[in-house]
Amino acid sequence: MAEVESVTEKLNDVSISANGQDEYWGFQLFEAFKMAIKFYKENEGKRTFEIEYDNKVMLMALTKQVSHGPMNQQNNLPEIGYLDMFGHDRRKVWSSLGDMSSNDARRRFIEKLESCVPVFGPFMVAHQKEKEERERKRKEKEEEELKQREEEQRAKEQEERKEKELANKLAEENKVKQDQVLQKQQIMTALNAQTQAQFQQYAAQQYPGNSEQQAILISQLQEQHYQQYIKLYQQQQQQNQQPQTDQQTQNDDQKQENSESTESDGAVSDASALHMEEPSTWTRPQITEFKEQIKRDPESVLTVGRGEVV
């Protein structure tokens, strides 16, 4: 009983919507008419399909109006047999339709079939439910595909963001390395300018006549000189920072409420302490006088033979 009431409500809704928007059970006029023709052809002559003669004639006349237009505009209609009563009646009704448009004829066909064949309405309701189910599945599939595309897009953006962060990190590391290399070159250039003559003289004594070995030895001595300079610089930095650290601790104990400003002062002090001092050698400023003194003092000269370690 509930199912019958549901179908009846569907049919009532169809009548209202059809008058307003040319929709029948959720189908547009052309599609609904096509389904009605198919239903008629498949069920005509069956016991469940009972339709009166006059209604059948009207339905066939309406199909002629849809497919051929008004009868008064037809010039070459075939002759109808004398005993073909249905053909004569169909043409008579067709002629009575006058200039009815094809769409009006489609509407009349659907409404006539619905009124004279009770099972047509439930047939269309069933197809409406099937259509709605297909539409629901289609929307679910589209939503799922959209969600999947959004997830793929988010994953792609996240991957691109990681790659960008990695590239930035590598760029920063390369910049730090380049800065370190440049700083080392600047320091070594300054140191080498002060020790070049001494290292060349020492290398010439160790490898007389062998310029290649002299160059290797000079390069080694310059690198050792640089490492010693850096080591000494770091020791000086530690010594300079230790009193500052002790003073900072004492100030924190005495004035805890001013810790933020104290830390800021300490940071400024640290930054100034990191200033790189100019490189220098540990000899007399007058290189010529120093060399002459070394030559006069035999005990000041130490000769290191090849392979010996001092």
PDB file of C-alpha atoms in Angstrom:
ATOM      1  CA  MET A   1       0.000   0.000   0.000  1.00  0.00           C
ATOM      2  CA  ALA A   2       2.859   2.353   0.861  1.00  0.00           C
ATOM      3  CA  GLU A   3       4.492   1.600  -2.486  1.00  0.00           C
ATOM      4  CA  VAL A   4       1.272   2.480  -4.346  1.00  0.00           C
ATOM      5  CA  GLU A   5       0.971   5.773  -2.462  1.00  0.00           C
ATOM      6  CA  SER A   6       4.610   6.560  -3.265  1.00  0.00           C
ATOM      7  CA  VAL A   7       4.008   5.953  -6.966  1.00  0.00           C
ATOM      8  CA  THR A   8       0.854   8.085  -6.861  1.00  0.00           C
ATOM      9  CA  GLU A   9       2.802  10.957  -5.303  1.00  0.00           C
ATOM     10  CA  LYS A  10       5.440  10.595  -8.012  1.00  0.00           C
ATOM     11  CA  LEU A  11       2.786  10.792 -10.725  1.00  0.00           C
ATOM     12  CA  ASN A  12       1.262  13.907  -9.184  1.00  0.00           C
ATOM     13  CA  ASP A  13       4.678  15.554  -9.038  1.00  0.00           C
ATOM     14  CA  VAL A  14       5.220  14.689 -12.705  1.00  0.00           C
ATOM     15  CA  SER A  15       2.011  16.400 -13.793  1.00  0.00           C
ATOM     16  CA  ILE A  16       2.996  19.603 -11.978  1.00  0.00           C
ATOM     17  CA  SER A  17       6.554  19.692 -13.310  1.00  0.00           C
ATOM     18  CA  ALA A  18       5.487  18.814 -16.836  1.00  0.00           C
ATOM     19  CA  ASN A  19       3.214  21.832 -17.007  1.00  0.00           C
ATOM     20  CA  GLY A  20       6.060  24.106 -15.946  1.00  0.00           C
ATOM     21  CA  GLN A  21       9.343  22.832 -17.377  1.00  0.00           C
ATOM     22  CA  ASP A  22       8.668  20.079 -19.941  1.00  0.00           C
ATOM     23  CA  GLU A  23       9.975  17.418 -17.564  1.00  0.00           C
ATOM     24  CA  TYR A  24       8.363  14.040 -16.981  1.00  0.00           C
ATOM     25  CA  TRP A  25       9.634  11.862 -14.097  1.00  0.00           C
ATOM     26  CA  GLY A  26      12.932  13.744 -14.216  1.00  0.00           C
ATOM     27  CA  PHE A  27      13.361  13.253 -17.999  1.00  0.00           C
ATOM     28  CA  GLN A  28      13.331  15.958 -20.647  1.00  0.00           C
ATOM     29  CA  LEU A  29      10.495  15.940 -23.172  1.00  0.00           C
ATOM     30  CA  PHE A  30      12.395  14.252 -26.033  1.00  0.00           C
ATOM     31  CA  GLU A  31      13.784  11.524 -23.801  1.00  0.00           C
ATOM     32  CA  ALA A  32      10.453  10.913 -22.085  1.00  0.00           C
ATOM     33  CA  PHE A  33       8.665  10.652 -25.460  1.00  0.00           C
ATOM     34  CA  LYS A  34      11.291   8.203 -26.727  1.00  0.00           C
ATOM     35  CA  MET A  35      10.796   6.022 -23.652  1.00  0.00           C
ATOM     36  CA  ALA A  36       7.017   6.222 -24.043  1.00  0.00           C
ATOM     37  CA  ILE A  37       7.198   5.051 -27.701  1.00  0.00           C
ATOM     38  CA  LYS A  38       9.493   2.172 -26.691  1.00  0.00           C
ATOM     39  CA  PHE A  39       7.137   1.183 -23.867  1.00  0.00           C
ATOM     40  CA  TYR A  40       4.151   1.244 -26.245  1.00  0.00           C
ATOM     41  CA  LYS A  41       5.821  -0.892 -28.925  1.00  0.00           C
ATOM     42  CA  GLU A  42       7.152  -3.466 -26.464  1.00  0.00           C
ATOM     43  CA  ASN A  43       3.837  -3.917 -24.614  1.00  0.00           C
ATOM     44  CA  GLU A  44       1.207  -3.527 -27.362  1.00  0.00           C
ATOM     45  CA  GLY A  45      -0.894  -6.660 -27.718  1.00  0.00           C
ATOM     46  CA  LYS A  46      -0.005  -8.115 -24.304  1.00  0.00           C
ATOM     47  CA  ARG A  47      -2.712  -8.977 -21.813  1.00  0.00           C
ATOM     48  CA  THR A  48      -1.323  -6.562 -19.238  1.00  0.00           C
ATOM     49  CA  PHE A  49      -1.527  -3.785 -21.806  1.00  0.00           C
ATOM     50  CA  GLU A  50      -5.202  -2.886 -22.230  1.00  0.00           C
ATOM     51  CA  ILE A  51      -6.076   0.203 -24.254  1.00  0.00           C
ATOM     52  CA  GLU A  52      -9.309   1.240 -25.905  1.00  0.00           C
ATOM     53  CA  TYR A  53      -9.572   1.550 -29.671  1.00  0.00           C
ATOM     54  CA  ASP A  54     -10.140   5.323 -29.711  1.00  0.00           C
ATOM     55  CA  ASN A  55      -7.158   5.909 -27.462  1.00  0.00           C
ATOM     56  CA  LYS A  56      -4.987   3.718 -29.664  1.00  0.00           C
ATOM     57  CA  VAL A  57      -6.072   5.675 -32.757  1.00  0.00           C
ATOM     58  CA  MET A  58      -5.243   8.961 -30.975  1.00  0.00           C
ATOM     59  CA  LEU A  59      -1.811   7.748 -29.950  1.00  0.00           C
ATOM     60  CA  MET A  60      -0.968   6.683 -33.504  1.00  0.00           C
ATOM     61  CA  ALA A  61      -2.243   9.983 -34.916  1.00  0.00           C
ATOM     62  CA  LEU A  62      -0.036  11.860 -32.466  1.00  0.00           C
ATOM     63  CA  THR A  63       3.018   9.882 -33.609  1.00  0.00           C
ATOM     64  CA  LYS A  64       2.213  10.923 -37.204  1.00  0.00           C
ATOM     65  CA  GLN A  65       1.988  14.551 -36.079  1.00  0.00           C
ATOM     66  CA  VAL A  66       5.403  14.246 -34.415  1.00  0.00           C
ATOM     67  CA  SER A  67       7.180  12.494 -37.308  1.00  0.00           C
ATOM     68  CA  HIS A  68       5.499  14.146 -40.348  1.00  0.00           C
ATOM     69  CA  GLY A  69       3.880  17.336 -39.087  1.00  0.00           C
ATOM     70  CA  PRO A  70       0.290  18.501 -39.836  1.00  0.00           C
ATOM     71  CA  MET A  71      -1.641  16.340 -42.269  1.00  0.00           C
ATOM     72  CA  ASN A  72      -2.769  19.290 -44.394  1.00  0.00           C
ATOM     73  CA  GLN A  73       0.885  19.882 -45.330  1.00  0.00           C
ATOM     74  CA  GLN A  74       1.383  16.353 -46.733  1.00  0.00           C
ATOM     75  CA  ASN A  75       1.286  16.020 -50.551  1.00  0.00           C
ATOM     76  CA  ASN A  76       2.149  12.406 -51.297  1.00  0.00           C
ATOM     77  CA  LEU A  77       0.300  10.321 -48.735  1.00  0.00           C
ATOM     78  CA  PRO A  78      -0.235   6.699 -49.764  1.00  0.00           C
ATOM     79  CA  GLU A  79      -3.754   5.466 -50.435  1.00  0.00           C
ATOM     80  CA  ILE A  80      -5.528   3.615 -47.636  1.00  0.00           C
ATOM     81  CA  GLY A  81      -7.271   0.356 -48.366  1.00  0.00           C
ATOM     82  CA  TYR A  82     -11.064   0.277 -48.375  1.00  0.00           C
ATOM     83  CA  LEU A  83     -11.172  -2.233 -45.535  1.00  0.00           C
ATOM     84  CA  ASP A  84      -8.405  -0.521 -43.457  1.00  0.00           C
ATOM     85  CA  MET A  85     -10.701   1.016 -40.870  1.00  0.00           C
ATOM     86  CA  PHE A  86      -7.860   1.784 -38.466  1.00  0.00           C
ATOM     87  CA  GLY A  87      -5.974   3.672 -41.188  1.00  0.00           C
ATOM     88  CA  HIS A  88      -9.021   5.752 -42.080  1.00  0.00           C
ATOM     89  CA  ASP A  89      -9.710   6.579 -38.434  1.00  0.00           C
ATOM     90  CA  ARG A  90      -6.067   7.466 -37.779  1.00  0.00           C
ATOM     91  CA  ARG A  91      -6.020   9.919 -40.693  1.00  0.00           C
ATOM     92  CA  LYS A  92      -9.236  11.450 -39.527  1.00  0.00           C
ATOM     93  CA  VAL A  93      -7.861  12.094 -36.058  1.00  0.00           C
ATOM     94  CA  TRP A  94      -4.527  13.203 -37.515  1.00  0.00           C
ATOM     95  CA  SER A  95      -6.330  15.782 -39.628  1.00  0.00           C
ATOM     96  CA  SER A  96      -8.192  17.014 -36.530  1.00  0.00           C
ATOM     97  CA  LEU A  97      -4.927  17.864 -34.847  1.00  0.00           C
ATOM     98  CA  GLY A  98      -4.497  20.785 -37.236  1.00  0.00           C
ATOM     99  CA  ASP A  99      -1.257  22.773 -36.898  1.00  0.00           C
ATOM    100  CA  MET A 100      -0.272  21.315 -33.526  1.00  0.00           C
ATOM    101  CA  SER A 101       3.511  21.538 -33.043  1.00  0.00           C
ATOM    102  CA  SER A 102       5.611  18.416 -32.750  1.00  0.00           C
ATOM    103  CA  ASN A 103       6.457  19.187 -29.108  1.00  0.00           C
ATOM    104  CA  ASP A 104       2.779  19.611 -28.232  1.00  0.00           C
ATOM    105  CA  ALA A 105       2.109  16.280 -29.917  1.00  0.00           C
ATOM    106  CA  ARG A 106       4.836  14.660 -27.819  1.00  0.00           C
ATOM    107  CA  ARG A 107       3.317  16.086 -24.662  1.00  0.00           C
ATOM    108  CA  ARG A 108      -0.182  14.876 -25.640  1.00  0.00           C
ATOM    109  CA  PHE A 109       1.175  11.399 -26.402  1.00  0.00           C
ATOM    110  CA  ILE A 110       2.881  11.075 -22.997  1.00  0.00           C
ATOM    111  CA  GLU A 111      -0.114  12.378 -21.096  1.00  0.00           C
ATOM    112  CA  LYS A 112      -2.558  10.199 -23.085  1.00  0.00           C
ATOM    113  CA  LEU A 113      -0.500   7.071 -22.569  1.00  0.00           C
ATOM    114  CA  GLU A 114      -0.228   7.803 -18.865  1.00  0.00           C
ATOM    115  CA  SER A 115      -3.996   8.270 -18.505  1.00  0.00           C
ATOM    116  CA  CYS A 116      -5.090   5.183 -20.439  1.00  0.00           C
ATOM    117  CA  VAL A 117      -2.320   2.725 -19.461  1.00  0.00           C
ATOM    118  CA  PRO A 118      -1.990   2.478 -15.622  1.00  0.00           C
ATOM    119  CA  VAL A 119       1.325   0.577 -15.710  1.00  0.00           C
ATOM    120  CA  PHE A 120       3.096   3.293 -17.705  1.00  0.00           C
ATOM    121  CA  GLY A 121       3.480   5.563 -14.672  1.00  0.00           C
ATOM    122  CA  PRO A 122       5.207   2.945 -12.477  1.00  0.00           C
ATOM    123  CA  PHE A 123       7.392   2.048 -15.476  1.00  0.00           C
ATOM    124  CA  MET A 124       8.639   5.635 -15.707  1.00  0.00           C
ATOM    125  CA  VAL A 125       9.040   5.910 -11.920  1.00  0.00           C
ATOM    126  CA  ALA A 126      11.266   2.823 -11.946  1.00  0.00           C
ATOM    127  CA  HIS A 127      13.407   4.351 -14.684  1.00  0.00           C
ATOM    128  CA  GLN A 128      13.534   7.602 -12.739  1.00  0.00           C
ATOM    129  CA  LYS A 129      14.909   5.782  -9.692  1.00  0.00           C
ATOM    130  CA  GLU A 130      17.422   4.014 -11.887  1.00  0.00           C
ATOM    131  CA  LYS A 131      18.483   7.343 -13.381  1.00  0.00           C
ATOM    132  CA  GLU A 132      18.791   8.909  -9.935  1.00  0.00           C
ATOM    133  CA  GLU A 133      20.913   5.966  -8.769  1.00  0.00           C
ATOM    134  CA  ARG A 134      23.190   6.317 -11.795  1.00  0.00           C
ATOM    135  CA  GLU A 135      23.458  10.039 -11.146  1.00  0.00           C
ATOM    136  CA  ARG A 136      24.260   9.404  -7.482  1.00  0.00           C
ATOM    137  CA  LYS A 137      27.004   6.924  -8.397  1.00  0.00           C
ATOM    138  CA  ARG A 138      28.359   9.321 -11.020  1.00  0.00           C
ATOM    139  CA  LYS A 139      28.558  12.143  -8.470  1.00  0.00           C
ATOM    140  CA  GLU A 140      30.213   9.858  -5.932  1.00  0.00           C
ATOM    141  CA  LYS A 141      32.758   8.825  -8.532  1.00  0.00           C
ATOM    142  CA  GLU A 142      33.411  12.441  -9.500  1.00  0.00           C
ATOM    143  CA  GLU A 143      33.805  13.429  -5.851  1.00  0.00           C
ATOM    144  CA  GLU A 144      36.176  10.522  -5.273  1.00  0.00           C
ATOM    145  CA  GLU A 145      38.213  11.437  -8.348  1.00  0.00           C
ATOM    146  CA  LEU A 146      38.255  15.091  -7.257  1.00  0.00           C
ATOM    147  CA  LYS A 147      39.394  14.096  -3.775  1.00  0.00           C
ATOM    148  CA  GLN A 148      42.097  11.879  -5.248  1.00  0.00           C
ATOM    149  CA  ARG A 149      43.302  14.710  -7.521  1.00  0.00           C
ATOM    150  CA  GLU A 150      43.385  17.086  -4.558  1.00  0.00           C
ATOM    151  CA  GLU A 151      45.408  14.576  -2.523  1.00  0.00           C
ATOM    152  CA  GLU A 152      47.791  14.085  -5.429  1.00  0.00           C
ATOM    153  CA  GLN A 153      48.100  17.867  -5.794  1.00  0.00           C
ATOM    154  CA  ARG A 154      48.814  18.261  -2.073  1.00  0.00           C
ATOM    155  CA  ALA A 155      51.397  15.474  -2.222  1.00  0.00           C
ATOM    156  CA  LYS A 156      52.982  17.110  -5.257  1.00  0.00           C
ATOM    157  CA  GLU A 157      53.077  20.512  -3.564  1.00  0.00           C
ATOM    158  CA  GLN A 158      54.556  18.967  -0.420  1.00  0.00           C
ATOM    159  CA  GLU A 159      57.215  17.198  -2.483  1.00  0.00           C
ATOM    160  CA  GLU A 160      58.021  20.415  -4.345  1.00  0.00           C
ATOM    161  CA  ARG A 161      58.230  22.265  -1.020  1.00  0.00           C
ATOM    162  CA  LYS A 162      60.647  19.652   0.365  1.00  0.00           C
ATOM    163  CA  GLU A 163      62.762  19.836  -2.782  1.00  0.00           C
ATOM    164  CA  LYS A 164      62.820  23.629  -2.533  1.00  0.00           C
ATOM    165  CA  GLU A 165      63.799  23.511   1.139  1.00  0.00           C
ATOM    166  CA  LEU A 166      66.539  20.997   0.346  1.00  0.00           C
ATOM    167  CA  ALA A 167      67.791  23.166  -2.520  1.00  0.00           C
ATOM    168  CA  ASN A 168      67.835  26.223  -0.232  1.00  0.00           C
ATOM    169  CA  LYS A 169      69.675  24.267   2.435  1.00  0.00           C
ATOM    170  CA  LEU A 170      72.273  23.071  -0.065  1.00  0.00           C
ATOM    171  CA  ALA A 171      72.627  26.602  -1.405  1.00  0.00           C
ATOM    172  CA  GLU A 172      73.200  27.942   2.122  1.00  0.00           C
ATOM    173  CA  GLU A 173      75.747  25.218   2.838  1.00  0.00           C
ATOM    174  CA  ASN A 174      77.545  25.962  -0.426  1.00  0.00           C
ATOM    175  CA  LYS A 175      77.544  29.655   0.405  1.00  0.00           C
ATOM    176  CA  VAL A 176      79.027  28.952   3.846  1.00  0.00           C
ATOM    177  CA  LYS A 177      81.688  26.744   2.262  1.00  0.00           C
ATOM    178  CA  GLN A 178      82.475  29.382  -0.336  1.00  0.00           C
ATOM    179  CA  ASP A 179      82.714  32.045   2.351  1.00  0.00           C
ATOM    180  CA  GLN A 180      85.054  29.809   4.346  1.00  0.00           C
ATOM    181  CA  VAL A 181      87.185  29.125   1.290  1.00  0.00           C
ATOM    182  CA  LEU A 182      87.283  32.830   0.446  1.00  0.00           C
ATOM    183  CA  GLN A 183      88.182  33.739   4.017  1.00  0.00           C
ATOM    184  CA  LYS A 184      90.931  31.123   4.044  1.00  0.00           C
ATOM    185  CA  GLN A 185      92.285  32.435   0.748  1.00  0.00           C
ATOM    186  CA  GLN A 186      92.336  35.994   2.074  1.00  0.00           C
ATOM    187  CA  ILE A 187      94.123  34.968   5.262  1.00  0.00           C
ATOM    188  CA  MET A 188      96.620  32.773   3.430  1.00  0.00           C
ATOM    189  CA  THR A 189      97.295  35.537   0.904  1.00  0.00           C
ATOM    190  CA  ALA A 190      98.177  37.922   3.726  1.00  0.00           C
ATOM    191  CA  LEU A 191     100.293  35.316   5.514  1.00  0.00           C
ATOM    192  CA  ASN A 192     102.057  34.211   2.337  1.00  0.00           C
ATOM    193  CA  ALA A 193     102.967  37.792   1.500  1.00  0.00           C
ATOM    194  CA  GLN A 194     104.967  37.954   4.736  1.00  0.00           C
ATOM    195  CA  THR A 195     106.564  34.474   4.590  1.00  0.00           C
ATOM    196  CA  GLN A 196     107.127  33.935   0.878  1.00  0.00           C
ATOM    197  CA  ALA A 197     110.810  34.885   0.932  1.00  0.00           C
ATOM    198  CA  GLN A 198     111.666  32.770   3.990  1.00  0.00           C
ATOM    199  CA  PHE A 199     109.798  29.707   2.656  1.00  0.00           C
ATOM    200  CA  GLN A 200     111.444  30.014  -0.767  1.00  0.00           C
ATOM    201  CA  GLN A 201     114.892  30.251   0.798  1.00  0.00           C
ATOM    202  CA  TYR A 202     114.215  27.235   3.012  1.00  0.00           C
ATOM    203  CA  ALA A 203     112.828  25.200   0.114  1.00  0.00           C
ATOM    204  CA  ALA A 204     115.844  26.074  -2.046  1.00  0.00           C
ATOM    205  CA  GLN A 205     118.118  24.728   0.692  1.00  0.00           C
ATOM    206  CA  GLN A 206     116.131  21.488   0.970  1.00  0.00           C
ATOM    207  CA  TYR A 207     115.696  20.817  -2.760  1.00  0.00           C
ATOM    208  CA  PRO A 208     118.346  22.727  -4.666  1.00  0.00           C
ATOM    209  CA  GLY A 209     117.619  22.827  -8.377  1.00  0.00           C
ATOM    210  CA  ASN A 210     114.263  21.011  -8.010  1.00  0.00           C
ATOM    211  CA  SER A 211     111.571  23.643  -8.539  1.00  0.00           C
ATOM    212  CA  GLU A 212     108.714  21.121  -8.415  1.00  0.00           C
ATOM    213  CA  GLN A 213     109.662  19.788  -4.975  1.00  0.00           C
ATOM    214  CA  GLN A 214     110.336  23.329  -3.783  1.00  0.00           C
ATOM    215  CA  ALA A 215     106.778  24.356  -4.781  1.00  0.00           C
ATOM    216  CA  ILE A 216     105.314  21.348  -2.948  1.00  0.00           C
ATOM    217  CA  LEU A 217     107.316  22.109   0.185  1.00  0.00           C
ATOM    218  CA  ILE A 218     106.360  25.809   0.109  1.00  0.00           C
ATOM    219  CA  SER A 219     102.681  24.853  -0.227  1.00  0.00           C
ATOM    220  CA  GLN A 220     102.980  22.511   2.768  1.00  0.00           C
ATOM    221  CA  LEU A 221     104.724  25.179   4.850  1.00  0.00           C
ATOM    222  CA  GLN A 222     102.073  27.742   3.964  1.00  0.00           C
ATOM    223  CA  GLU A 223      99.283  25.363   4.964  1.00  0.00           C
ATOM    224  CA  GLN A 224     101.011  24.584   8.265  1.00  0.00           C
ATOM    225  CA  HIS A 225     101.512  28.279   8.879  1.00  0.00           C
ATOM    226  CA  TYR A 226      97.808  28.889   8.253  1.00  0.00           C
ATOM    227  CA  GLN A 227      96.747  26.099  10.625  1.00  0.00           C
ATOM    228  CA  GLN A 228      99.029  27.462  13.330  1.00  0.00           C
ATOM    229  CA  TYR A 229      97.581  30.928  12.853  1.00  0.00           C
ATOM    230  CA  ILE A 230      93.994  29.634  13.118  1.00  0.00           C
ATOM    231  CA  LYS A 231      94.835  27.589  16.185  1.00  0.00           C
ATOM    232  CA  LEU A 232      96.420  30.583  17.881  1.00  0.00           C
ATOM    233  CA  TYR A 233      93.461  32.764  16.925  1.00  0.00           C
ATOM    234  CA  GLN A 234      91.005  30.289  18.442  1.00  0.00           C
ATOM    235  CA  GLN A 235      93.026  30.134  21.644  1.00  0.00           C
ATOM    236  CA  GLN A 236      92.970  33.923  21.866  1.00  0.00           C
ATOM    237  CA  GLN A 237      89.220  33.909  21.314  1.00  0.00           C
ATOM    238  CA  GLN A 238      88.693  31.410  24.115  1.00  0.00           C
ATOM    239  CA  GLN A 239      90.849  33.466  26.424  1.00  0.00           C
ATOM    240  CA  ASN A 240      88.909  36.625  25.551  1.00  0.00           C
ATOM    241  CA  GLN A 241      85.541  34.969  26.003  1.00  0.00           C
ATOM    242  CA  GLN A 242      86.281  33.376  29.388  1.00  0.00           C
ATOM    243  CA  PRO A 243      86.370  36.653  31.380  1.00  0.00           C
ATOM    244  CA  GLN A 244      83.254  37.798  29.593  1.00  0.00           C
ATOM    245  CA  THR A 245      81.472  34.555  30.515  1.00  0.00           C
ATOM    246  CA  ASP A 246      82.462  34.886  34.178  1.00  0.00           C
ATOM    247  CA  GLN A 247      81.336  38.506  34.277  1.00  0.00           C
ATOM    248  CA  GLN A 248      78.077  37.563  32.592  1.00  0.00           C
ATOM    249  CA  THR A 249      77.360  34.879  35.177  1.00  0.00           C
ATOM    250  CA  GLN A 250      78.043  37.319  38.009  1.00  0.00           C
ATOM    251  CA  ASN A 251      75.719  39.913  36.503  1.00  0.00           C
ATOM    252  CA  ASP A 252      72.950  37.327  36.066  1.00  0.00           C
ATOM    253  CA  ASP A 253      73.168  36.335  39.732  1.00  0.00           C
ATOM    254  CA  GLN A 254      72.987  39.946  40.886  1.00  0.00           C
ATOM    255  CA  LYS A 255      70.314  41.241  38.501  1.00  0.00           C
ATOM    256  CA  GLN A 256      68.101  38.407  37.346  1.00  0.00           C
ATOM    257  CA  GLU A 257      65.292  40.750  36.284  1.00  0.00           C
ATOM    258  CA  ASN A 258      67.574  42.315  33.637  1.00  0.00           C
ATOM    259  CA  SER A 259      68.573  39.008  32.060  1.00  0.00           C
ATOM    260  CA  GLU A 260      67.273  39.852  28.607  1.00  0.00           C
ATOM    261  CA  SER A 261      69.298  43.063  28.280  1.00  0.00           C
ATOM    262  CA  THR A 262      72.360  41.335  29.725  1.00  0.00           C
ATOM    263  CA  GLU A 263      72.104  38.549  27.154  1.00  0.00           C
ATOM    264  CA  SER A 264      71.820  41.151  24.416  1.00  0.00           C
ATOM    265  CA  ASP A 265      74.989  42.901  25.670  1.00  0.00           C
ATOM    266  CA  GLY A 266      76.760  39.567  25.814  1.00  0.00           C
ATOM    267  CA  ALA A 267      75.739  38.820  22.228  1.00  0.00           C
ATOM    268  CA  VAL A 268      77.117  42.152  21.065  1.00  0.00           C
ATOM    269  CA  SER A 269      80.331  41.494  22.977  1.00  0.00           C
ATOM    270  CA  ASP A 270      80.644  38.048  21.405  1.00  0.00           C
ATOM    271  CA  ALA A 271      80.083  39.481  17.950  1.00  0.00           C
ATOM    272  CA  SER A 272      82.853  42.031  18.471  1.00  0.00           C
ATOM    273  CA  ALA A 273      85.144  39.328  19.872  1.00  0.00           C
ATOM    274  CA  LEU A 274      84.774  37.319  16.681  1.00  0.00           C
ATOM    275  CA  HIS A 275      86.432  40.055  14.646  1.00  0.00           C
ATOM    276  CA  MET A 276      89.321  38.485  12.694  1.00  0.00           C
ATOM    277  CA  GLU A 277      92.689  40.039  13.487  1.00  0.00           C
ATOM    278  CA  GLU A 278      95.138  40.885  10.775  1.00  0.00           C
ATOM    279  CA  PRO A 279      97.596  38.014  10.124  1.00  0.00           C
ATOM    280  CA  SER A 280     101.239  38.534  11.060  1.00  0.00           C
ATOM    281  CA  THR A 281     104.445  36.589  11.440  1.00  0.00           C
ATOM    282  CA  TRP A 282     106.448  36.174  14.623  1.00  0.00           C
ATOM    283  CA  THR A 283     109.689  37.749  13.438  1.00  0.00           C
ATOM    284  CA  ARG A 284     111.184  41.203  13.622  1.00  0.00           C
ATOM    285  CA  PRO A 285     109.528  43.801  11.397  1.00  0.00           C
ATOM    286  CA  GLN A 286     112.865  44.503   9.678  1.00  0.00           C
ATOM    287  CA  ILE A 287     113.327  41.275   7.699  1.00  0.00           C
ATOM    288  CA  THR A 288     116.741  42.296   6.332  1.00  0.00           C
ATOM    289  CA  GLU A 289     118.128  43.066   9.792  1.00  0.00           C
ATOM    290  CA  PHE A 290     116.693  39.774  11.073  1.00  0.00           C
ATOM    291  CA  LYS A 291     118.399  37.799   8.298  1.00  0.00           C
ATOM    292  CA  GLU A 292     121.744  39.484   8.970  1.00  0.00           C
ATOM    293  CA  GLN A 293     121.518  38.685  12.681  1.00  0.00           C
ATOM    294  CA  ILE A 294     120.725  35.047  11.938  1.00  0.00           C
ATOM    295  CA  LYS A 295     123.779  34.786   9.681  1.00  0.00           C
ATOM    296  CA  ARG A 296     126.043  36.185  12.405  1.00  0.00           C
ATOM    297  CA  ASP A 297     124.699  33.814  15.087  1.00  0.00           C
ATOM    298  CA  PRO A 298     125.566  30.186  14.122  1.00  0.00           C
ATOM    299  CA  GLU A 299     123.445  28.807  16.958  1.00  0.00           C
ATOM    300  CA  SER A 300     120.343  30.451  15.534  1.00  0.00           C
ATOM    301  CA  VAL A 301     120.456  28.375  12.328  1.00  0.00           C
ATOM    302  CA  LEU A 302     119.097  24.820  12.368  1.00  0.00           C
ATOM    303  CA  THR A 303     119.606  22.730   9.258  1.00  0.00           C
ATOM    304  CA  VAL A 304     117.065  19.925   8.762  1.00  0.00           C
ATOM    305  CA  GLY A 305     118.162  17.214   6.414  1.00  0.00           C
ATOM    306  CA  ARG A 306     115.888  15.353   4.025  1.00  0.00           C
ATOM    307  CA  GLY A 307     113.786  12.803   5.884  1.00  0.00           C
ATOM    308  CA  GLU A 308     114.624  14.231   9.291  1.00  0.00           C
ATOM    309  CA  VAL A 309     111.923  15.253  11.763  1.00  0.00           C
ATOM    310  CA  VAL A 310     112.410  18.204  14.092  1.00  0.00           C
TER     311      VAL A 310
END
